Amino acid sequence: MQPLFPDVDVEKVDEAGQIIMYILIVLYSILFIACVAALVHAMRTSKEWNVVKFMKVLLPLPILARIISFLFGLNDPDYMTGVVSQQTFWQMFITAIPGYLMFSVFSLLVLFFVYLFYLSSSKIEVFMKTFIGTYLVANALVYLLWIVLLILMLVYPDEMDYIHEVEATYSAFLFVVVGAGFCLYGTKLLIVLRKQQQMTFITKRVFVLTIVCTILMMLRSIWTLLNQFVFDSDTGLISLFGATFNDLFCELLPVAFILLVLCWPSTKVAYSEVKDPPPEELALPVRSYQALSDIQEAP
């Protein structure tokens, strides 16, 4: 079969891949430092735990995992240009971790949307315990199934490529679920929140999160499948394009966006004196304020 780009020098493509990887390491490192700085600031300024602080704890993890993945590939000229379907077990493992950590970050937020819609009138202690408990159980199941697939790769090495395809499809499906959750429950929250004029900054924040996160999660899902089943070339040029796009727009951009939203200044609203649980007509905006803002309530 004639190569798609017959005139491309494979060695030059590998060199370009190495240069791009170094650039990505710098960009990821800058974002990691910004995430850690935001986390340290949140820890020092507030003793209360809310969704924002949990997000800031999780946010640096996929970035750190990808940096470690890059460092493991420094001496591998095919790291950015190699075909995904031909990776070794350890390459599959180290390159997949950031994606699952990304799922953990965004599943926390989408699950918060779900619980906010259904349990906003509950006491804050009940709300947070139920929400965090469900999150931990759901993520434990997701990681358990991933570990099962990894074990199957070791037990059946001759079927590793097929199992890897199943694992990639599983990963893509997870992000489809998260994206659909943002779209569905973000829309439901906006329908309720738009009636509360006092909480315009929360409404805007939920609107931006709903639109952007839905798009980014669907893009991540599609690109995972493209990297696994489509981006394959003898020169490595298409693989390099797929890997670079994934790192920039399916990992770096989503984390940077969430960090920006979490750290964006918000207007202080006098909801600190509302009783807990709040009255039904204020339940959702008050709970949104308590969980989505980084502002401490008055003592």
PDB file of C-alpha atoms in Angstrom:
ATOM      1  CA  MET A   1       0.000   0.000   0.000  1.00  0.00           C
ATOM      2  CA  GLN A   2       1.332   3.439  -0.989  1.00  0.00           C
ATOM      3  CA  PRO A   3       2.122   5.622   2.082  1.00  0.00           C
ATOM      4  CA  LEU A   4      -0.151   8.639   2.529  1.00  0.00           C
ATOM      5  CA  PHE A   5       2.856  10.982   2.618  1.00  0.00           C
ATOM      6  CA  PRO A   6       5.545   9.152   0.601  1.00  0.00           C
ATOM      7  CA  ASP A   7       7.953  12.112   0.444  1.00  0.00           C
ATOM      8  CA  VAL A   8       8.077  12.721   4.197  1.00  0.00           C
ATOM      9  CA  ASP A   9      11.357  11.906   5.953  1.00  0.00           C
ATOM     10  CA  VAL A  10      10.535   9.631   8.911  1.00  0.00           C
ATOM     11  CA  GLU A  11      13.580  10.762  10.884  1.00  0.00           C
ATOM     12  CA  LYS A  12      12.598  14.417  10.488  1.00  0.00           C
ATOM     13  CA  VAL A  13       9.087  13.620  11.683  1.00  0.00           C
ATOM     14  CA  ASP A  14      10.558  11.944  14.768  1.00  0.00           C
ATOM     15  CA  GLU A  15      12.761  14.990  15.369  1.00  0.00           C
ATOM     16  CA  ALA A  16       9.752  17.259  15.062  1.00  0.00           C
ATOM     17  CA  GLY A  17       7.920  15.029  17.531  1.00  0.00           C
ATOM     18  CA  GLN A  18      10.749  15.423  20.040  1.00  0.00           C
ATOM     19  CA  ILE A  19      10.708  19.219  19.670  1.00  0.00           C
ATOM     20  CA  ILE A  20       6.940  19.336  20.101  1.00  0.00           C
ATOM     21  CA  MET A  21       7.211  17.145  23.182  1.00  0.00           C
ATOM     22  CA  TYR A  22       9.695  19.549  24.791  1.00  0.00           C
ATOM     23  CA  ILE A  23       7.353  22.450  24.050  1.00  0.00           C
ATOM     24  CA  LEU A  24       4.450  20.525  25.570  1.00  0.00           C
ATOM     25  CA  ILE A  25       6.499  19.740  28.685  1.00  0.00           C
ATOM     26  CA  VAL A  26       7.054  23.481  29.171  1.00  0.00           C
ATOM     27  CA  LEU A  27       3.362  24.306  28.657  1.00  0.00           C
ATOM     28  CA  TYR A  28       2.207  21.509  30.943  1.00  0.00           C
ATOM     29  CA  SER A  29       4.721  22.546  33.603  1.00  0.00           C
ATOM     30  CA  ILE A  30       3.477  26.138  33.555  1.00  0.00           C
ATOM     31  CA  LEU A  31      -0.118  24.971  33.909  1.00  0.00           C
ATOM     32  CA  PHE A  32       0.849  22.542  36.684  1.00  0.00           C
ATOM     33  CA  ILE A  33       2.511  25.358  38.646  1.00  0.00           C
ATOM     34  CA  ALA A  34      -0.596  27.521  38.173  1.00  0.00           C
ATOM     35  CA  CYS A  35      -2.846  24.682  39.412  1.00  0.00           C
ATOM     36  CA  VAL A  36      -0.679  24.086  42.474  1.00  0.00           C
ATOM     37  CA  ALA A  37      -0.573  27.822  43.222  1.00  0.00           C
ATOM     38  CA  ALA A  38      -4.379  27.979  43.077  1.00  0.00           C
ATOM     39  CA  LEU A  39      -4.623  24.958  45.386  1.00  0.00           C
ATOM     40  CA  VAL A  40      -2.179  26.424  47.920  1.00  0.00           C
ATOM     41  CA  HIS A  41      -4.070  29.731  47.898  1.00  0.00           C
ATOM     42  CA  ALA A  42      -7.370  27.917  48.491  1.00  0.00           C
ATOM     43  CA  MET A  43      -5.899  25.916  51.369  1.00  0.00           C
ATOM     44  CA  ARG A  44      -4.451  29.010  53.037  1.00  0.00           C
ATOM     45  CA  THR A  45      -7.474  31.289  52.675  1.00  0.00           C
ATOM     46  CA  SER A  46     -10.312  28.937  53.605  1.00  0.00           C
ATOM     47  CA  LYS A  47     -10.768  26.014  55.983  1.00  0.00           C
ATOM     48  CA  GLU A  48     -14.147  25.122  54.472  1.00  0.00           C
ATOM     49  CA  TRP A  49     -14.372  22.373  51.879  1.00  0.00           C
ATOM     50  CA  ASN A  50     -16.581  22.859  48.843  1.00  0.00           C
ATOM     51  CA  VAL A  51     -16.657  21.683  45.244  1.00  0.00           C
ATOM     52  CA  VAL A  52     -14.203  24.376  44.189  1.00  0.00           C
ATOM     53  CA  LYS A  53     -11.579  23.177  46.652  1.00  0.00           C
ATOM     54  CA  PHE A  54     -12.080  19.524  45.697  1.00  0.00           C
ATOM     55  CA  MET A  55     -11.656  20.509  42.050  1.00  0.00           C
ATOM     56  CA  LYS A  56      -8.449  22.380  42.835  1.00  0.00           C
ATOM     57  CA  VAL A  57      -7.087  19.278  44.568  1.00  0.00           C
ATOM     58  CA  LEU A  58      -7.807  17.102  41.518  1.00  0.00           C
ATOM     59  CA  LEU A  59      -6.914  19.578  38.785  1.00  0.00           C
ATOM     60  CA  PRO A  60      -3.081  19.243  38.896  1.00  0.00           C
ATOM     61  CA  LEU A  61      -3.182  15.425  38.756  1.00  0.00           C
ATOM     62  CA  PRO A  62      -3.812  14.807  35.022  1.00  0.00           C
ATOM     63  CA  ILE A  63      -1.253  17.497  34.165  1.00  0.00           C
ATOM     64  CA  LEU A  64       1.354  15.915  36.453  1.00  0.00           C
ATOM     65  CA  ALA A  65       0.594  12.457  35.026  1.00  0.00           C
ATOM     66  CA  ARG A  66       1.118  13.702  31.470  1.00  0.00           C
ATOM     67  CA  ILE A  67       4.402  15.393  32.410  1.00  0.00           C
ATOM     68  CA  ILE A  68       5.602  12.093  33.901  1.00  0.00           C
ATOM     69  CA  SER A  69       4.463  10.338  30.718  1.00  0.00           C
ATOM     70  CA  PHE A  70       6.515  12.791  28.648  1.00  0.00           C
ATOM     71  CA  LEU A  71       9.571  12.229  30.841  1.00  0.00           C
ATOM     72  CA  PHE A  72       9.302   8.479  30.309  1.00  0.00           C
ATOM     73  CA  GLY A  73       9.266   9.117  26.564  1.00  0.00           C
ATOM     74  CA  LEU A  74      12.248  11.476  26.396  1.00  0.00           C
ATOM     75  CA  ASN A  75      14.534   8.754  25.061  1.00  0.00           C
ATOM     76  CA  ASP A  76      11.888   7.277  22.763  1.00  0.00           C
ATOM     77  CA  PRO A  77      11.958   8.953  19.316  1.00  0.00           C
ATOM     78  CA  ASP A  78       8.609   7.336  18.484  1.00  0.00           C
ATOM     79  CA  TYR A  79       6.776   8.620  21.577  1.00  0.00           C
ATOM     80  CA  MET A  80       4.837  11.296  19.664  1.00  0.00           C
ATOM     81  CA  THR A  81       4.858   9.596  16.255  1.00  0.00           C
ATOM     82  CA  GLY A  82       4.288   5.935  17.090  1.00  0.00           C
ATOM     83  CA  VAL A  83       1.035   4.210  16.208  1.00  0.00           C
ATOM     84  CA  VAL A  84      -1.250   3.849  19.232  1.00  0.00           C
ATOM     85  CA  SER A  85      -2.303   0.334  18.235  1.00  0.00           C
ATOM     86  CA  GLN A  86       1.355  -0.794  18.341  1.00  0.00           C
ATOM     87  CA  GLN A  87       2.185   0.458  21.839  1.00  0.00           C
ATOM     88  CA  THR A  88       3.629  -1.849  24.461  1.00  0.00           C
ATOM     89  CA  PHE A  89       1.692  -2.573  27.643  1.00  0.00           C
ATOM     90  CA  TRP A  90       3.645  -0.036  29.709  1.00  0.00           C
ATOM     91  CA  GLN A  91       3.251   2.632  27.024  1.00  0.00           C
ATOM     92  CA  MET A  92      -0.496   2.017  27.057  1.00  0.00           C
ATOM     93  CA  PHE A  93      -0.567   2.246  30.837  1.00  0.00           C
ATOM     94  CA  ILE A  94       1.502   5.416  31.257  1.00  0.00           C
ATOM     95  CA  THR A  95      -0.224   7.287  28.415  1.00  0.00           C
ATOM     96  CA  ALA A  96      -3.741   6.333  29.554  1.00  0.00           C
ATOM     97  CA  ILE A  97      -3.450   7.537  33.168  1.00  0.00           C
ATOM     98  CA  PRO A  98      -3.873  11.270  32.361  1.00  0.00           C
ATOM     99  CA  GLY A  99      -7.112  10.542  30.510  1.00  0.00           C
ATOM    100  CA  TYR A 100      -8.673   8.699  33.429  1.00  0.00           C
ATOM    101  CA  LEU A 101      -7.567  11.437  35.824  1.00  0.00           C
ATOM    102  CA  MET A 102      -9.233  13.919  33.462  1.00  0.00           C
ATOM    103  CA  PHE A 103     -12.388  11.858  33.788  1.00  0.00           C
ATOM    104  CA  SER A 104     -12.126  12.106  37.583  1.00  0.00           C
ATOM    105  CA  VAL A 105     -11.887  15.904  37.388  1.00  0.00           C
ATOM    106  CA  PHE A 106     -14.843  16.416  35.080  1.00  0.00           C
ATOM    107  CA  SER A 107     -17.005  13.667  36.568  1.00  0.00           C
ATOM    108  CA  LEU A 108     -16.792  15.510  39.903  1.00  0.00           C
ATOM    109  CA  LEU A 109     -18.231  18.618  38.305  1.00  0.00           C
ATOM    110  CA  VAL A 110     -20.930  16.891  36.268  1.00  0.00           C
ATOM    111  CA  LEU A 111     -22.003  14.800  39.253  1.00  0.00           C
ATOM    112  CA  PHE A 112     -22.254  18.013  41.241  1.00  0.00           C
ATOM    113  CA  PHE A 113     -24.624  19.345  38.570  1.00  0.00           C
ATOM    114  CA  VAL A 114     -26.782  16.224  38.967  1.00  0.00           C
ATOM    115  CA  TYR A 115     -26.914  16.370  42.761  1.00  0.00           C
ATOM    116  CA  LEU A 116     -27.406  20.107  42.765  1.00  0.00           C
ATOM    117  CA  PHE A 117     -30.516  19.658  40.655  1.00  0.00           C
ATOM    118  CA  TYR A 118     -32.021  16.893  42.791  1.00  0.00           C
ATOM    119  CA  LEU A 119     -30.764  17.569  46.348  1.00  0.00           C
ATOM    120  CA  SER A 120     -30.323  21.345  46.565  1.00  0.00           C
ATOM    121  CA  SER A 121     -32.897  21.659  49.367  1.00  0.00           C
ATOM    122  CA  SER A 122     -31.080  19.155  51.619  1.00  0.00           C
ATOM    123  CA  LYS A 123     -28.818  20.143  54.502  1.00  0.00           C
ATOM    124  CA  ILE A 124     -25.328  20.984  53.296  1.00  0.00           C
ATOM    125  CA  GLU A 125     -23.839  18.084  55.299  1.00  0.00           C
ATOM    126  CA  VAL A 126     -26.234  15.563  53.710  1.00  0.00           C
ATOM    127  CA  PHE A 127     -25.731  17.093  50.291  1.00  0.00           C
ATOM    128  CA  MET A 128     -21.927  16.902  50.425  1.00  0.00           C
ATOM    129  CA  LYS A 129     -21.759  13.419  51.984  1.00  0.00           C
ATOM    130  CA  THR A 130     -24.129  11.932  49.402  1.00  0.00           C
ATOM    131  CA  PHE A 131     -22.440  13.737  46.547  1.00  0.00           C
ATOM    132  CA  ILE A 132     -18.859  12.802  47.515  1.00  0.00           C
ATOM    133  CA  GLY A 133     -19.874   9.217  48.371  1.00  0.00           C
ATOM    134  CA  THR A 134     -21.439   8.698  44.949  1.00  0.00           C
ATOM    135  CA  TYR A 135     -18.426  10.258  43.263  1.00  0.00           C
ATOM    136  CA  LEU A 136     -15.984   7.932  45.039  1.00  0.00           C
ATOM    137  CA  VAL A 137     -18.034   4.812  44.277  1.00  0.00           C
ATOM    138  CA  ALA A 138     -18.510   5.746  40.608  1.00  0.00           C
ATOM    139  CA  ASN A 139     -14.811   6.463  40.107  1.00  0.00           C
ATOM    140  CA  ALA A 140     -13.807   3.291  41.935  1.00  0.00           C
ATOM    141  CA  LEU A 141     -15.928   1.262  39.502  1.00  0.00           C
ATOM    142  CA  VAL A 142     -14.465   3.086  36.501  1.00  0.00           C
ATOM    143  CA  TYR A 143     -10.880   2.459  37.624  1.00  0.00           C
ATOM    144  CA  LEU A 144     -11.685  -1.140  38.571  1.00  0.00           C
ATOM    145  CA  LEU A 145     -12.896  -1.928  35.062  1.00  0.00           C
ATOM    146  CA  TRP A 146      -9.811  -0.229  33.606  1.00  0.00           C
ATOM    147  CA  ILE A 147      -7.575  -2.367  35.832  1.00  0.00           C
ATOM    148  CA  VAL A 148      -9.450  -5.485  34.664  1.00  0.00           C
ATOM    149  CA  LEU A 149      -8.721  -4.535  31.044  1.00  0.00           C
ATOM    150  CA  LEU A 150      -5.037  -3.979  31.898  1.00  0.00           C
ATOM    151  CA  ILE A 151      -4.859  -7.394  33.563  1.00  0.00           C
ATOM    152  CA  LEU A 152      -6.433  -8.981  30.488  1.00  0.00           C
ATOM    153  CA  MET A 153      -3.710  -7.393  28.352  1.00  0.00           C
ATOM    154  CA  LEU A 154      -1.065  -9.076  30.515  1.00  0.00           C
ATOM    155  CA  VAL A 155      -2.851 -12.415  30.653  1.00  0.00           C
ATOM    156  CA  TYR A 156      -3.606 -12.516  26.919  1.00  0.00           C
ATOM    157  CA  PRO A 157      -0.661 -10.737  25.217  1.00  0.00           C
ATOM    158  CA  ASP A 158      -1.628 -12.093  21.790  1.00  0.00           C
ATOM    159  CA  GLU A 159      -4.967 -10.259  22.090  1.00  0.00           C
ATOM    160  CA  MET A 160      -3.434  -7.035  23.449  1.00  0.00           C
ATOM    161  CA  ASP A 161      -4.277  -4.927  20.392  1.00  0.00           C
ATOM    162  CA  TYR A 162      -7.910  -6.006  20.472  1.00  0.00           C
ATOM    163  CA  ILE A 163      -8.202  -5.415  24.224  1.00  0.00           C
ATOM    164  CA  HIS A 164      -6.550  -2.013  23.777  1.00  0.00           C
ATOM    165  CA  GLU A 165      -9.229  -1.124  21.234  1.00  0.00           C
ATOM    166  CA  VAL A 166     -11.875  -2.130  23.771  1.00  0.00           C
ATOM    167  CA  GLU A 167     -10.133   0.007  26.400  1.00  0.00           C
ATOM    168  CA  ALA A 168     -10.005   3.023  24.058  1.00  0.00           C
ATOM    169  CA  THR A 169     -13.706   2.607  23.263  1.00  0.00           C
ATOM    170  CA  TYR A 170     -14.443   2.354  26.985  1.00  0.00           C
ATOM    171  CA  SER A 171     -12.493   5.561  27.646  1.00  0.00           C
ATOM    172  CA  ALA A 172     -14.301   7.374  24.824  1.00  0.00           C
ATOM    173  CA  PHE A 173     -17.661   6.180  26.170  1.00  0.00           C
ATOM    174  CA  LEU A 174     -16.845   7.613  29.613  1.00  0.00           C
ATOM    175  CA  PHE A 175     -16.310  11.070  28.153  1.00  0.00           C
ATOM    176  CA  VAL A 176     -19.505  10.806  26.105  1.00  0.00           C
ATOM    177  CA  VAL A 177     -21.389  10.135  29.347  1.00  0.00           C
ATOM    178  CA  VAL A 178     -19.729  13.099  31.057  1.00  0.00           C
ATOM    179  CA  GLY A 179     -20.430  15.378  28.078  1.00  0.00           C
ATOM    180  CA  ALA A 180     -24.068  14.283  27.931  1.00  0.00           C
ATOM    181  CA  GLY A 181     -24.350  14.908  31.682  1.00  0.00           C
ATOM    182  CA  PHE A 182     -23.074  18.472  31.271  1.00  0.00           C
ATOM    183  CA  CYS A 183     -25.486  19.117  28.424  1.00  0.00           C
ATOM    184  CA  LEU A 184     -28.548  17.643  30.138  1.00  0.00           C
ATOM    185  CA  TYR A 185     -28.159  18.785  33.737  1.00  0.00           C
ATOM    186  CA  GLY A 186     -26.434  22.047  32.889  1.00  0.00           C
ATOM    187  CA  THR A 187     -29.490  22.952  30.816  1.00  0.00           C
ATOM    188  CA  LYS A 188     -31.829  21.930  33.630  1.00  0.00           C
ATOM    189  CA  LEU A 189     -29.901  24.033  36.144  1.00  0.00           C
ATOM    190  CA  LEU A 190     -29.944  27.060  33.845  1.00  0.00           C
ATOM    191  CA  ILE A 191     -33.720  26.837  33.455  1.00  0.00           C
ATOM    192  CA  VAL A 192     -34.072  27.110  37.233  1.00  0.00           C
ATOM    193  CA  LEU A 193     -31.239  29.559  37.892  1.00  0.00           C
ATOM    194  CA  ARG A 194     -32.304  32.125  35.319  1.00  0.00           C
ATOM    195  CA  LYS A 195     -35.356  32.877  37.504  1.00  0.00           C
ATOM    196  CA  GLN A 196     -33.053  33.984  40.353  1.00  0.00           C
ATOM    197  CA  GLN A 197     -31.779  37.408  39.339  1.00  0.00           C
ATOM    198  CA  GLN A 198     -29.657  37.724  42.499  1.00  0.00           C
ATOM    199  CA  MET A 199     -27.361  34.922  41.339  1.00  0.00           C
ATOM    200  CA  THR A 200     -26.346  36.158  37.907  1.00  0.00           C
ATOM    201  CA  PHE A 201     -22.665  35.273  38.377  1.00  0.00           C
ATOM    202  CA  ILE A 202     -23.561  31.675  39.257  1.00  0.00           C
ATOM    203  CA  THR A 203     -25.919  31.479  36.267  1.00  0.00           C
ATOM    204  CA  LYS A 204     -23.176  32.746  33.965  1.00  0.00           C
ATOM    205  CA  ARG A 205     -20.682  30.308  35.457  1.00  0.00           C
ATOM    206  CA  VAL A 206     -23.018  27.334  34.983  1.00  0.00           C
ATOM    207  CA  PHE A 207     -23.814  28.483  31.433  1.00  0.00           C
ATOM    208  CA  VAL A 208     -20.139  28.717  30.446  1.00  0.00           C
ATOM    209  CA  LEU A 209     -19.338  25.370  32.095  1.00  0.00           C
ATOM    210  CA  THR A 210     -22.272  23.679  30.360  1.00  0.00           C
ATOM    211  CA  ILE A 211     -21.425  24.875  26.857  1.00  0.00           C
ATOM    212  CA  VAL A 212     -17.638  24.530  26.957  1.00  0.00           C
ATOM    213  CA  CYS A 213     -17.453  21.283  28.962  1.00  0.00           C
ATOM    214  CA  THR A 214     -20.009  19.580  26.718  1.00  0.00           C
ATOM    215  CA  ILE A 215     -17.964  20.479  23.633  1.00  0.00           C
ATOM    216  CA  LEU A 216     -14.612  19.550  25.198  1.00  0.00           C
ATOM    217  CA  MET A 217     -15.831  16.198  26.532  1.00  0.00           C
ATOM    218  CA  MET A 218     -17.359  15.209  23.179  1.00  0.00           C
ATOM    219  CA  LEU A 219     -14.164  16.323  21.407  1.00  0.00           C
ATOM    220  CA  ARG A 220     -12.087  14.236  23.794  1.00  0.00           C
ATOM    221  CA  SER A 221     -14.255  11.187  23.112  1.00  0.00           C
ATOM    222  CA  ILE A 222     -14.075  11.564  19.329  1.00  0.00           C
ATOM    223  CA  TRP A 223     -10.321  12.179  19.374  1.00  0.00           C
ATOM    224  CA  THR A 224      -9.679   9.127  21.539  1.00  0.00           C
ATOM    225  CA  LEU A 225     -11.341   6.963  18.899  1.00  0.00           C
ATOM    226  CA  LEU A 226      -9.546   8.732  16.048  1.00  0.00           C
ATOM    227  CA  ASN A 227      -6.165   8.218  17.725  1.00  0.00           C
ATOM    228  CA  GLN A 228      -6.905   4.541  18.203  1.00  0.00           C
ATOM    229  CA  PHE A 229      -8.512   3.612  14.894  1.00  0.00           C
ATOM    230  CA  VAL A 230      -7.685   6.296  12.294  1.00  0.00           C
ATOM    231  CA  PHE A 231      -4.421   8.159  12.943  1.00  0.00           C
ATOM    232  CA  ASP A 232      -2.026   5.589  11.542  1.00  0.00           C
ATOM    233  CA  SER A 233       0.708   6.291   8.970  1.00  0.00           C
ATOM    234  CA  ASP A 234       4.037   4.819   7.911  1.00  0.00           C
ATOM    235  CA  THR A 235       5.755   8.179   8.364  1.00  0.00           C
ATOM    236  CA  GLY A 236       4.229   8.937  11.765  1.00  0.00           C
ATOM    237  CA  LEU A 237       3.045  12.358  10.586  1.00  0.00           C
ATOM    238  CA  ILE A 238      -0.647  11.682  11.208  1.00  0.00           C
ATOM    239  CA  SER A 239       0.135  10.076  14.575  1.00  0.00           C
ATOM    240  CA  LEU A 240       2.109  13.199  15.519  1.00  0.00           C
ATOM    241  CA  PHE A 241      -0.816  15.410  14.543  1.00  0.00           C
ATOM    242  CA  GLY A 242      -3.261  13.272  16.531  1.00  0.00           C
ATOM    243  CA  ALA A 243      -1.100  13.169  19.657  1.00  0.00           C
ATOM    244  CA  THR A 244      -0.320  16.905  19.553  1.00  0.00           C
ATOM    245  CA  PHE A 245      -3.945  17.891  19.064  1.00  0.00           C
ATOM    246  CA  ASN A 246      -4.996  15.582  21.900  1.00  0.00           C
ATOM    247  CA  ASP A 247      -2.419  17.038  24.303  1.00  0.00           C
ATOM    248  CA  LEU A 248      -3.241  20.652  23.460  1.00  0.00           C
ATOM    249  CA  PHE A 249      -7.010  20.658  23.010  1.00  0.00           C
ATOM    250  CA  CYS A 250      -8.219  17.547  24.867  1.00  0.00           C
ATOM    251  CA  GLU A 251      -6.060  17.864  28.001  1.00  0.00           C
ATOM    252  CA  LEU A 252      -4.222  21.177  28.326  1.00  0.00           C
ATOM    253  CA  LEU A 253      -7.146  23.365  27.227  1.00  0.00           C
ATOM    254  CA  PRO A 254      -9.841  21.690  29.402  1.00  0.00           C
ATOM    255  CA  VAL A 255      -7.717  21.897  32.557  1.00  0.00           C
ATOM    256  CA  ALA A 256      -6.729  25.508  31.827  1.00  0.00           C
ATOM    257  CA  PHE A 257     -10.378  26.385  31.222  1.00  0.00           C
ATOM    258  CA  ILE A 258     -11.546  24.836  34.500  1.00  0.00           C
ATOM    259  CA  LEU A 259      -8.735  26.591  36.374  1.00  0.00           C
ATOM    260  CA  LEU A 260      -9.774  29.922  34.845  1.00  0.00           C
ATOM    261  CA  VAL A 261     -13.427  29.396  35.771  1.00  0.00           C
ATOM    262  CA  LEU A 262     -12.586  28.374  39.338  1.00  0.00           C
ATOM    263  CA  CYS A 263     -10.276  31.331  39.893  1.00  0.00           C
ATOM    264  CA  TRP A 264     -12.358  33.945  38.107  1.00  0.00           C
ATOM    265  CA  PRO A 265     -13.361  36.725  40.544  1.00  0.00           C
ATOM    266  CA  SER A 266     -17.008  36.570  41.605  1.00  0.00           C
ATOM    267  CA  THR A 267     -19.296  39.053  43.254  1.00  0.00           C
ATOM    268  CA  LYS A 268     -19.988  38.492  46.938  1.00  0.00           C
ATOM    269  CA  VAL A 269     -23.675  37.902  47.551  1.00  0.00           C
ATOM    270  CA  ALA A 270     -25.334  38.095  50.966  1.00  0.00           C
ATOM    271  CA  TYR A 271     -26.525  34.516  51.277  1.00  0.00           C
ATOM    272  CA  SER A 272     -24.501  33.707  54.383  1.00  0.00           C
ATOM    273  CA  GLU A 273     -27.437  34.321  56.705  1.00  0.00           C
ATOM    274  CA  VAL A 274     -29.854  32.033  54.902  1.00  0.00           C
ATOM    275  CA  LYS A 275     -30.792  29.099  57.093  1.00  0.00           C
ATOM    276  CA  ASP A 276     -29.680  25.570  56.276  1.00  0.00           C
ATOM    277  CA  PRO A 277     -31.538  23.944  54.640  1.00  0.00           C
ATOM    278  CA  PRO A 278     -32.596  27.044  52.699  1.00  0.00           C
ATOM    279  CA  PRO A 279     -36.212  27.731  51.723  1.00  0.00           C
ATOM    280  CA  GLU A 280     -37.364  25.867  48.633  1.00  0.00           C
ATOM    281  CA  GLU A 281     -37.433  28.936  46.381  1.00  0.00           C
ATOM    282  CA  LEU A 282     -33.774  29.722  47.217  1.00  0.00           C
ATOM    283  CA  ALA A 283     -32.475  26.183  47.608  1.00  0.00           C
ATOM    284  CA  LEU A 284     -30.751  25.783  44.269  1.00  0.00           C
ATOM    285  CA  PRO A 285     -29.116  29.238  44.030  1.00  0.00           C
ATOM    286  CA  VAL A 286     -27.971  29.133  47.661  1.00  0.00           C
ATOM    287  CA  ARG A 287     -26.486  25.662  47.315  1.00  0.00           C
ATOM    288  CA  SER A 288     -24.856  26.753  44.047  1.00  0.00           C
ATOM    289  CA  TYR A 289     -23.346  29.729  45.823  1.00  0.00           C
ATOM    290  CA  GLN A 290     -22.060  27.618  48.711  1.00  0.00           C
ATOM    291  CA  ALA A 291     -20.460  25.022  46.462  1.00  0.00           C
ATOM    292  CA  LEU A 292     -19.390  26.919  43.329  1.00  0.00           C
ATOM    293  CA  SER A 293     -17.912  30.018  44.955  1.00  0.00           C
ATOM    294  CA  ASP A 294     -14.681  30.276  46.853  1.00  0.00           C
ATOM    295  CA  ILE A 295     -16.115  32.849  49.267  1.00  0.00           C
ATOM    296  CA  GLN A 296     -16.341  31.921  52.918  1.00  0.00           C
ATOM    297  CA  GLU A 297     -19.646  32.385  54.635  1.00  0.00           C
ATOM    298  CA  ALA A 298     -19.832  34.860  57.452  1.00  0.00           C
ATOM    299  CA  PRO A 299     -19.372  33.268  60.914  1.00  0.00           C
TER     300      PRO A 299
END
